[in-house]
XYZ file of C-alpha atoms in Angstrom:
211
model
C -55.505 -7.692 -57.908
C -58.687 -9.328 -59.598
C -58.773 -11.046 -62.215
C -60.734 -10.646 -65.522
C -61.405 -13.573 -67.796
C -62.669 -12.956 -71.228
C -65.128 -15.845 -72.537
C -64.300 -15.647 -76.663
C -66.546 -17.483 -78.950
C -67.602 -15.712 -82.414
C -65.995 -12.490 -81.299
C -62.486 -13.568 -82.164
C -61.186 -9.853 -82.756
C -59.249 -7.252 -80.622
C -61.042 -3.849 -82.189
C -64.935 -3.215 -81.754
C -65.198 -5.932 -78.936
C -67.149 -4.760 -76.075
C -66.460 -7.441 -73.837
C -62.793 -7.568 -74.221
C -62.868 -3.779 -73.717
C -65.116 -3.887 -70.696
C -62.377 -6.492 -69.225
C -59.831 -3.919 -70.081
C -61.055 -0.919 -68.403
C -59.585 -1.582 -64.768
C -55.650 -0.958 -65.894
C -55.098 -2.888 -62.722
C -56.925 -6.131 -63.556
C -55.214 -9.506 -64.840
C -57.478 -9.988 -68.106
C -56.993 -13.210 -69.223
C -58.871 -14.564 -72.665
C -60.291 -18.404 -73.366
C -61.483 -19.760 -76.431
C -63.567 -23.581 -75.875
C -63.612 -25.682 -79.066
C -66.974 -27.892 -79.204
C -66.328 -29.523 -82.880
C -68.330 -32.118 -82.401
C -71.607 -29.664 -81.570
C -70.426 -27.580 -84.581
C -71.173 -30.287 -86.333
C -74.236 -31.095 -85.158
C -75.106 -27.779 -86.390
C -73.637 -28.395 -89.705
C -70.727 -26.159 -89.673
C -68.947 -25.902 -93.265
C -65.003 -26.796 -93.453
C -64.196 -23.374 -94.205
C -66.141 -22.045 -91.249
C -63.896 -24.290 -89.131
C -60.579 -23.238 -90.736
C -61.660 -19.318 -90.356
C -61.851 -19.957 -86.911
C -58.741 -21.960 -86.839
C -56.755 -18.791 -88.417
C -58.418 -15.708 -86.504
C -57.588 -17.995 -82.998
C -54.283 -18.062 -84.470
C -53.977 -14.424 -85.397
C -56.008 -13.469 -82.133
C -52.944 -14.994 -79.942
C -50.820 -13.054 -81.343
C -52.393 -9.969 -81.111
C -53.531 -10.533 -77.177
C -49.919 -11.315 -76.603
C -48.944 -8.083 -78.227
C -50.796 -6.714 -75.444
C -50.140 -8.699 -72.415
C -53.032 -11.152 -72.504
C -53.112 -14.743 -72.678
C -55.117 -16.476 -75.116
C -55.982 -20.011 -72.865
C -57.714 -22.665 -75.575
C -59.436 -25.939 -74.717
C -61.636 -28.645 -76.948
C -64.195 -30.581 -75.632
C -67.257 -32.248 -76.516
C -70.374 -30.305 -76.712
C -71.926 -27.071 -75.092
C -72.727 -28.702 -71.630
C -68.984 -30.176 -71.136
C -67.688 -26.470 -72.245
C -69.735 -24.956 -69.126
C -68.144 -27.396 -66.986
C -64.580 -26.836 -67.919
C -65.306 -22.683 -67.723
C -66.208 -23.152 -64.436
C -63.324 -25.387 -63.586
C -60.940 -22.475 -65.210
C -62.721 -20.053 -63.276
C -61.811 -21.561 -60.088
C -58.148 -22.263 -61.273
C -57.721 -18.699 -62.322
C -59.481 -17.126 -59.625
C -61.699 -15.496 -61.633
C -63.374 -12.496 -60.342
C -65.345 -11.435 -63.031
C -66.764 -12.771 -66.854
C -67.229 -10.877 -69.108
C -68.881 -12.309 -72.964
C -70.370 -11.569 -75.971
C -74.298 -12.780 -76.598
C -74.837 -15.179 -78.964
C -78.609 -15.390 -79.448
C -79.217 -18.995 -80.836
C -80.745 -21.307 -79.303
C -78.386 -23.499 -78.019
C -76.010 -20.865 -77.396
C -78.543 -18.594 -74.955
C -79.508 -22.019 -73.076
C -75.480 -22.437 -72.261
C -74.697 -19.019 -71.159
C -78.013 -19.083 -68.844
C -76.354 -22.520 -67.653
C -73.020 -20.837 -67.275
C -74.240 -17.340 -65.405
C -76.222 -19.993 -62.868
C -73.018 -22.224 -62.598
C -70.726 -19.017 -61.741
C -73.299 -17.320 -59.545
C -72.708 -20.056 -57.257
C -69.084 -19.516 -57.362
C -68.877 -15.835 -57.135
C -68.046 -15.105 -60.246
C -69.587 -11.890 -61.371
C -71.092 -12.310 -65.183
C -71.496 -9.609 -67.713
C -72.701 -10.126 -70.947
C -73.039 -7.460 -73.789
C -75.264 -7.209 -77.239
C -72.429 -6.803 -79.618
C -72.633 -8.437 -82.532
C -76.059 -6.455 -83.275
C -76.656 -2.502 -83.978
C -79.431 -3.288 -81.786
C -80.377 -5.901 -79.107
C -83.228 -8.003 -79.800
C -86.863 -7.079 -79.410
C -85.751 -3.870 -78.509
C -87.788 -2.235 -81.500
C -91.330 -2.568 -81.064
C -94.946 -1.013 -82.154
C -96.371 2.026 -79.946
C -98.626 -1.269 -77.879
C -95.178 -2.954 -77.420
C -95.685 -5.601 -79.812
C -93.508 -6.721 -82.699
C -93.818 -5.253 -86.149
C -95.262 -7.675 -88.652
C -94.560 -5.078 -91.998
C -91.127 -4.064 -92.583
C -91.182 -0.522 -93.984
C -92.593 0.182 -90.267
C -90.300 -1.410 -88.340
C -87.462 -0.005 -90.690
C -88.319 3.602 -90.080
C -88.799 2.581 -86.293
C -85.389 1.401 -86.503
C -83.443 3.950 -88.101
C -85.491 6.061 -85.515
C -83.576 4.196 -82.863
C -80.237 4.929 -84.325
C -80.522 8.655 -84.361
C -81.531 8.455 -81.145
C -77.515 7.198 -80.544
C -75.628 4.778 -82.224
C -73.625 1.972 -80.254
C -70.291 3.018 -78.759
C -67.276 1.726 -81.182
C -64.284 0.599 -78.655
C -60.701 0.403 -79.901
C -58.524 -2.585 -79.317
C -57.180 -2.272 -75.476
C -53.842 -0.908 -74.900
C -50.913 -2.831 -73.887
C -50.890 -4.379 -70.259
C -48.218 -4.575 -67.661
C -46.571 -7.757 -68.709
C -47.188 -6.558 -72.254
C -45.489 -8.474 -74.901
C -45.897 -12.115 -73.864
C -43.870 -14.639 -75.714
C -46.279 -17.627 -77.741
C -43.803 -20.011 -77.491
C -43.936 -22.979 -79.313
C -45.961 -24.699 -76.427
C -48.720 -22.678 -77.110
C -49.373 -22.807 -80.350
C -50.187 -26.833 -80.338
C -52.898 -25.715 -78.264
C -54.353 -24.344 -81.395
C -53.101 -26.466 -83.926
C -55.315 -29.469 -82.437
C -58.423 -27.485 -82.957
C -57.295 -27.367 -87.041
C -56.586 -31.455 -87.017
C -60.098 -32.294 -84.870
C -62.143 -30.476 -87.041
C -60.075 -32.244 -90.044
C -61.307 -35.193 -88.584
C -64.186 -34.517 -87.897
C -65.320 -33.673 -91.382
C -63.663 -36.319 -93.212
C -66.225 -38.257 -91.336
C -69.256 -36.313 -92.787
C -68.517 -36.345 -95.849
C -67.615 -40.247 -95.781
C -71.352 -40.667 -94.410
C -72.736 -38.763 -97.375
């Protein structure tokens, strides 16, 4: 049986998630979901409070829900984006993982990591698969007739809209309930969690001391 590991990040929802329902599609498959907390490069970027405390409840509302359906929500905290690649790849090899499958984030930061993190499972045999979700459309992929970008909206807007008649992107219900479907979230799981709520506590009481 292979195994399917879900890499969460700012797709922390069971409906509408393509990579969660691209993990799904083998009935067959152990899917298995992990969520890495990196507070202290979410603060380097300046997240606000409440940012950190919406995460905090959809992880704890996603659990639930995964659970409901026989998938394990796995959480860990670390550092920074670099220390987050190394513990995927350590889970990977725990887990066995046979195939990724993520959401893009297209920052920065975030696209250097998961180009880190498709190199650093390559070598492992991990198969990665990564899907424009968050987007109607992916980036860059509405251009002038030379295949440059537009540089006037009302252009590029009718180019767009263009686009979408030509098909809109596929909506995907939540997955339906696994073999081992429900799993328990005892109370050992939940601390898991909780920790991410009482780091970035911490971690904010500190900005705000500074300013």
């Amino acid at each position: 049986m292979s195994t399917h590991l879900v890499w969460l990040r700012n797709d922390l929802r069971i409906n509408d998630n393509t990579a969660l329902a691209a993990a799904c599609r083998d009935s067959h498959a152990n899917v298995l979901a992990l969520f890495i907390a990196t507070p202290k490069q979410w603060q380097q970027h300046h997240m606000a409070p409440k940012q950190a405390a919406f995460i905090h409840q959809n992880l704890c509302l996603l659990q639930a829900s995964l659970a409901e359906r026989g998938i394990k929500l796995h959480y860990h905290q670390c550092d920074d984006f670099g220390a987050s690649v190394d513990y995927l790849s350590e889970f990977c090899a725990q887990q066995q993982v046979d195939a990724l499958y993520y959401n893009y984030q297209y920052e920065i930061n975030e696209r250097e990591r998961d180009a880190t993190a498709e190199k650093r499972l390559d070598a492992q045999g991990v198969i990665c698969q990564g899907f424009d979700d968050s987007l109607l459309l992916p980036p860059g992929s509405v251009q002038t007739g030379s295949n440059t970008m537009f540089k006037v909206f009302t252009p590029f807007s009718r180019a767009f809209v263009r686009r979408l008649h030509q098909g809109l992107p596929e909506c995907h219900h939540a997955p339906k309930a696994r073999g081992d479907a429900p799993l328990s979230v005892g109370k050992k799981s939940r601390p898991l969690i909780t920790r991410l709520k009482r780091s970035m506590h911490r971690c904010f009481q500190r900005v705000k001391r500074r300013h």
